[in-house]
Amino acid sequence: MSLSQFDPLASTRVFEDAFNRLFSEPATNRPWAPAVDVYETENELVLKVDLPAVDLKDIDVRVENQTLTVSGERKFEQQNNGKGYHRIERSYGRFSRSFSVPSAFDAEQIAAEYQNGVLTVKLPKKEAAKPRQVKIEARG
């Protein structure tokens, strides 16, 4: 019968190795969702989506059945200059975010702009939904 020495840290090392691989390999298979700010002004609904390092050609904005969807892909570009990555924490791969658009907004007049890694989507309010001042008549 052979004896083996018990190593209480063996399972800890396996976990450490898996954890280190998680942050050292590109996250192309992990889903990710860009951060989005949504706010309303007097005349429109505005969404600002953080999409750094995403090419404009890889972004898609659609409105269908009162749902606004922003989708696309951030591609991992591995550099073959002889230097390896020590850690990769940014997410890569496909993403998709969907938002319900209230009927007060005109989805036909949607506008989008991409600048400095931020996508800004604007949906104007329909005229009937805009606040308006009512004139009060004096009688008497």
PDB file of C-alpha atoms in Angstrom:
ATOM      1  CA  MET A   1       0.000   0.000   0.000  1.00  0.00           C
ATOM      2  CA  SER A   2       1.379   3.403  -0.957  1.00  0.00           C
ATOM      3  CA  LEU A   3       0.988   6.474   1.167  1.00  0.00           C
ATOM      4  CA  SER A   4       0.241   9.891  -0.225  1.00  0.00           C
ATOM      5  CA  GLN A   5       0.676  13.131   1.584  1.00  0.00           C
ATOM      6  CA  PHE A   6      -2.444  15.242   2.147  1.00  0.00           C
ATOM      7  CA  ASP A   7      -2.163  18.771   0.756  1.00  0.00           C
ATOM      8  CA  PRO A   8      -4.896  21.016   2.234  1.00  0.00           C
ATOM      9  CA  LEU A   9      -4.054  23.823  -0.227  1.00  0.00           C
ATOM     10  CA  ALA A  10      -4.483  21.704  -3.360  1.00  0.00           C
ATOM     11  CA  SER A  11      -8.150  22.650  -3.818  1.00  0.00           C
ATOM     12  CA  THR A  12      -7.310  26.295  -3.149  1.00  0.00           C
ATOM     13  CA  ARG A  13      -4.711  26.223  -5.934  1.00  0.00           C
ATOM     14  CA  VAL A  14      -7.248  24.782  -8.368  1.00  0.00           C
ATOM     15  CA  PHE A  15      -9.635  27.616  -7.539  1.00  0.00           C
ATOM     16  CA  GLU A  16      -6.821  30.178  -7.848  1.00  0.00           C
ATOM     17  CA  ASP A  17      -5.804  28.798 -11.254  1.00  0.00           C
ATOM     18  CA  ALA A  18      -9.387  28.919 -12.520  1.00  0.00           C
ATOM     19  CA  PHE A  19      -9.846  32.448 -11.179  1.00  0.00           C
ATOM     20  CA  ASN A  20      -6.594  33.629 -12.777  1.00  0.00           C
ATOM     21  CA  ARG A  21      -7.605  32.086 -16.114  1.00  0.00           C
ATOM     22  CA  LEU A  22     -10.936  33.907 -15.871  1.00  0.00           C
ATOM     23  CA  PHE A  23      -9.101  37.246 -15.860  1.00  0.00           C
ATOM     24  CA  SER A  24      -6.275  36.331 -18.206  1.00  0.00           C
ATOM     25  CA  GLU A  25      -8.287  35.046 -21.156  1.00  0.00           C
ATOM     26  CA  PRO A  26     -10.458  37.234 -23.376  1.00  0.00           C
ATOM     27  CA  ALA A  27     -14.070  37.162 -22.260  1.00  0.00           C
ATOM     28  CA  THR A  28     -15.519  36.466 -25.692  1.00  0.00           C
ATOM     29  CA  ASN A  29     -17.995  33.893 -24.433  1.00  0.00           C
ATOM     30  CA  ARG A  30     -19.209  35.792 -21.393  1.00  0.00           C
ATOM     31  CA  PRO A  31     -22.196  38.045 -22.017  1.00  0.00           C
ATOM     32  CA  TRP A  32     -21.717  41.704 -21.236  1.00  0.00           C
ATOM     33  CA  ALA A  33     -23.966  44.704 -21.211  1.00  0.00           C
ATOM     34  CA  PRO A  34     -22.773  48.270 -21.670  1.00  0.00           C
ATOM     35  CA  ALA A  35     -23.805  50.862 -19.083  1.00  0.00           C
ATOM     36  CA  VAL A  36     -26.761  53.031 -20.136  1.00  0.00           C
ATOM     37  CA  ASP A  37     -28.143  56.307 -18.768  1.00  0.00           C
ATOM     38  CA  VAL A  38     -31.789  57.008 -19.648  1.00  0.00           C
ATOM     39  CA  TYR A  39     -33.333  60.395 -18.970  1.00  0.00           C
ATOM     40  CA  GLU A  40     -36.245  62.491 -20.163  1.00  0.00           C
ATOM     41  CA  THR A  41     -36.217  66.167 -21.062  1.00  0.00           C
ATOM     42  CA  GLU A  42     -39.166  68.389 -21.839  1.00  0.00           C
ATOM     43  CA  ASN A  43     -38.993  67.374 -25.519  1.00  0.00           C
ATOM     44  CA  GLU A  44     -37.349  63.951 -25.750  1.00  0.00           C
ATOM     45  CA  LEU A  45     -36.198  60.675 -24.234  1.00  0.00           C
ATOM     46  CA  VAL A  46     -32.393  60.301 -24.269  1.00  0.00           C
ATOM     47  CA  LEU A  47     -30.271  57.172 -23.872  1.00  0.00           C
ATOM     48  CA  LYS A  48     -26.501  57.395 -23.476  1.00  0.00           C
ATOM     49  CA  VAL A  49     -24.702  54.075 -23.974  1.00  0.00           C
ATOM     50  CA  ASP A  50     -21.033  53.573 -23.040  1.00  0.00           C
ATOM     51  CA  LEU A  51     -19.392  51.704 -25.934  1.00  0.00           C
ATOM     52  CA  PRO A  52     -15.647  52.350 -25.727  1.00  0.00           C
ATOM     53  CA  ALA A  53     -13.530  50.505 -28.288  1.00  0.00           C
ATOM     54  CA  VAL A  54     -16.600  49.497 -30.308  1.00  0.00           C
ATOM     55  CA  ASP A  55     -16.473  50.383 -34.010  1.00  0.00           C
ATOM     56  CA  LEU A  56     -19.447  52.293 -35.364  1.00  0.00           C
ATOM     57  CA  LYS A  57     -19.962  49.587 -37.991  1.00  0.00           C
ATOM     58  CA  ASP A  58     -20.442  47.035 -35.167  1.00  0.00           C
ATOM     59  CA  ILE A  59     -23.359  48.919 -33.532  1.00  0.00           C
ATOM     60  CA  ASP A  60     -27.022  48.374 -34.432  1.00  0.00           C
ATOM     61  CA  VAL A  61     -29.953  50.502 -33.183  1.00  0.00           C
ATOM     62  CA  ARG A  62     -33.515  49.330 -33.904  1.00  0.00           C
ATOM     63  CA  VAL A  63     -37.048  50.194 -32.836  1.00  0.00           C
ATOM     64  CA  GLU A  64     -39.648  47.476 -33.224  1.00  0.00           C
ATOM     65  CA  ASN A  65     -43.011  47.052 -31.475  1.00  0.00           C
ATOM     66  CA  GLN A  66     -42.330  49.929 -29.054  1.00  0.00           C
ATOM     67  CA  THR A  67     -38.980  48.369 -28.058  1.00  0.00           C
ATOM     68  CA  LEU A  68     -35.646  50.096 -28.644  1.00  0.00           C
ATOM     69  CA  THR A  69     -32.735  47.663 -28.978  1.00  0.00           C
ATOM     70  CA  VAL A  70     -29.050  48.597 -29.040  1.00  0.00           C
ATOM     71  CA  SER A  71     -26.822  45.685 -29.983  1.00  0.00           C
ATOM     72  CA  GLY A  72     -23.378  45.073 -31.380  1.00  0.00           C
ATOM     73  CA  GLU A  73     -20.001  43.581 -30.705  1.00  0.00           C
ATOM     74  CA  ARG A  74     -16.709  44.616 -29.138  1.00  0.00           C
ATOM     75  CA  LYS A  75     -13.966  42.580 -30.794  1.00  0.00           C
ATOM     76  CA  PHE A  76     -10.854  41.335 -29.047  1.00  0.00           C
ATOM     77  CA  GLU A  77      -7.722  42.298 -30.958  1.00  0.00           C
ATOM     78  CA  GLN A  78      -4.834  40.183 -29.777  1.00  0.00           C
ATOM     79  CA  GLN A  79      -1.490  41.808 -30.404  1.00  0.00           C
ATOM     80  CA  ASN A  80       1.251  39.455 -31.561  1.00  0.00           C
ATOM     81  CA  ASN A  81       4.223  41.603 -30.623  1.00  0.00           C
ATOM     82  CA  GLY A  82       5.812  39.045 -28.313  1.00  0.00           C
ATOM     83  CA  LYS A  83       4.277  40.484 -25.155  1.00  0.00           C
ATOM     84  CA  GLY A  84       1.560  38.563 -23.377  1.00  0.00           C
ATOM     85  CA  TYR A  85      -1.327  39.937 -21.398  1.00  0.00           C
ATOM     86  CA  HIS A  86      -1.049  39.735 -17.627  1.00  0.00           C
ATOM     87  CA  ARG A  87      -4.748  40.391 -17.080  1.00  0.00           C
ATOM     88  CA  ILE A  88      -7.809  40.935 -19.255  1.00  0.00           C
ATOM     89  CA  GLU A  89     -10.757  42.404 -17.385  1.00  0.00           C
ATOM     90  CA  ARG A  90     -12.726  44.167 -20.105  1.00  0.00           C
ATOM     91  CA  SER A  91     -15.504  42.137 -21.673  1.00  0.00           C
ATOM     92  CA  TYR A  92     -15.599  41.336 -25.370  1.00  0.00           C
ATOM     93  CA  GLY A  93     -18.137  39.778 -27.687  1.00  0.00           C
ATOM     94  CA  ARG A  94     -21.750  40.460 -28.544  1.00  0.00           C
ATOM     95  CA  PHE A  95     -24.062  42.607 -26.443  1.00  0.00           C
ATOM     96  CA  SER A  96     -27.711  43.606 -26.579  1.00  0.00           C
ATOM     97  CA  ARG A  97     -29.793  46.009 -24.478  1.00  0.00           C
ATOM     98  CA  SER A  98     -33.540  46.525 -24.959  1.00  0.00           C
ATOM     99  CA  PHE A  99     -35.790  49.261 -23.598  1.00  0.00           C
ATOM    100  CA  SER A 100     -39.541  49.717 -23.727  1.00  0.00           C
ATOM    101  CA  VAL A 101     -40.500  52.952 -25.497  1.00  0.00           C
ATOM    102  CA  PRO A 102     -43.650  54.599 -24.125  1.00  0.00           C
ATOM    103  CA  SER A 103     -46.225  55.549 -26.752  1.00  0.00           C
ATOM    104  CA  ALA A 104     -45.713  59.246 -25.905  1.00  0.00           C
ATOM    105  CA  PHE A 105     -42.466  59.167 -27.905  1.00  0.00           C
ATOM    106  CA  ASP A 106     -42.195  59.216 -31.696  1.00  0.00           C
ATOM    107  CA  ALA A 107     -40.156  56.132 -32.651  1.00  0.00           C
ATOM    108  CA  GLU A 108     -40.308  57.200 -36.317  1.00  0.00           C
ATOM    109  CA  GLN A 109     -38.160  60.268 -35.588  1.00  0.00           C
ATOM    110  CA  ILE A 110     -35.375  58.485 -33.681  1.00  0.00           C
ATOM    111  CA  ALA A 111     -31.864  59.936 -34.004  1.00  0.00           C
ATOM    112  CA  ALA A 112     -28.520  58.438 -32.951  1.00  0.00           C
ATOM    113  CA  GLU A 113     -25.026  59.884 -32.665  1.00  0.00           C
ATOM    114  CA  TYR A 114     -21.718  58.202 -31.750  1.00  0.00           C
ATOM    115  CA  GLN A 115     -18.906  60.301 -30.314  1.00  0.00           C
ATOM    116  CA  ASN A 116     -15.917  59.472 -28.098  1.00  0.00           C
ATOM    117  CA  GLY A 117     -17.191  55.966 -27.334  1.00  0.00           C
ATOM    118  CA  VAL A 118     -20.664  57.132 -26.267  1.00  0.00           C
ATOM    119  CA  LEU A 119     -23.771  56.372 -28.314  1.00  0.00           C
ATOM    120  CA  THR A 120     -26.543  58.941 -27.784  1.00  0.00           C
ATOM    121  CA  VAL A 121     -30.037  57.947 -28.910  1.00  0.00           C
ATOM    122  CA  LYS A 122     -32.833  60.538 -28.892  1.00  0.00           C
ATOM    123  CA  LEU A 123     -36.543  59.913 -29.283  1.00  0.00           C
ATOM    124  CA  PRO A 124     -38.629  63.096 -29.543  1.00  0.00           C
ATOM    125  CA  LYS A 125     -41.959  63.370 -27.754  1.00  0.00           C
ATOM    126  CA  LYS A 126     -45.099  63.430 -29.850  1.00  0.00           C
ATOM    127  CA  GLU A 127     -46.693  66.861 -29.958  1.00  0.00           C
ATOM    128  CA  ALA A 128     -49.693  65.640 -27.943  1.00  0.00           C
ATOM    129  CA  ALA A 129     -47.369  64.456 -25.151  1.00  0.00           C
ATOM    130  CA  LYS A 130     -45.372  67.672 -24.833  1.00  0.00           C
ATOM    131  CA  PRO A 131     -46.288  69.909 -21.932  1.00  0.00           C
ATOM    132  CA  ARG A 132     -48.143  72.999 -22.951  1.00  0.00           C
ATOM    133  CA  GLN A 133     -49.379  76.003 -21.100  1.00  0.00           C
ATOM    134  CA  VAL A 134     -53.094  76.634 -21.067  1.00  0.00           C
ATOM    135  CA  LYS A 135     -54.186  80.241 -21.366  1.00  0.00           C
ATOM    136  CA  ILE A 136     -56.634  81.258 -18.685  1.00  0.00           C
ATOM    137  CA  GLU A 137     -59.361  83.642 -19.734  1.00  0.00           C
ATOM    138  CA  ALA A 138     -60.678  86.153 -17.242  1.00  0.00           C
ATOM    139  CA  ARG A 139     -64.436  86.561 -17.088  1.00  0.00           C
ATOM    140  CA  GLY A 140     -66.296  88.974 -15.352  1.00  0.00           C
TER     141      GLY A 140
END
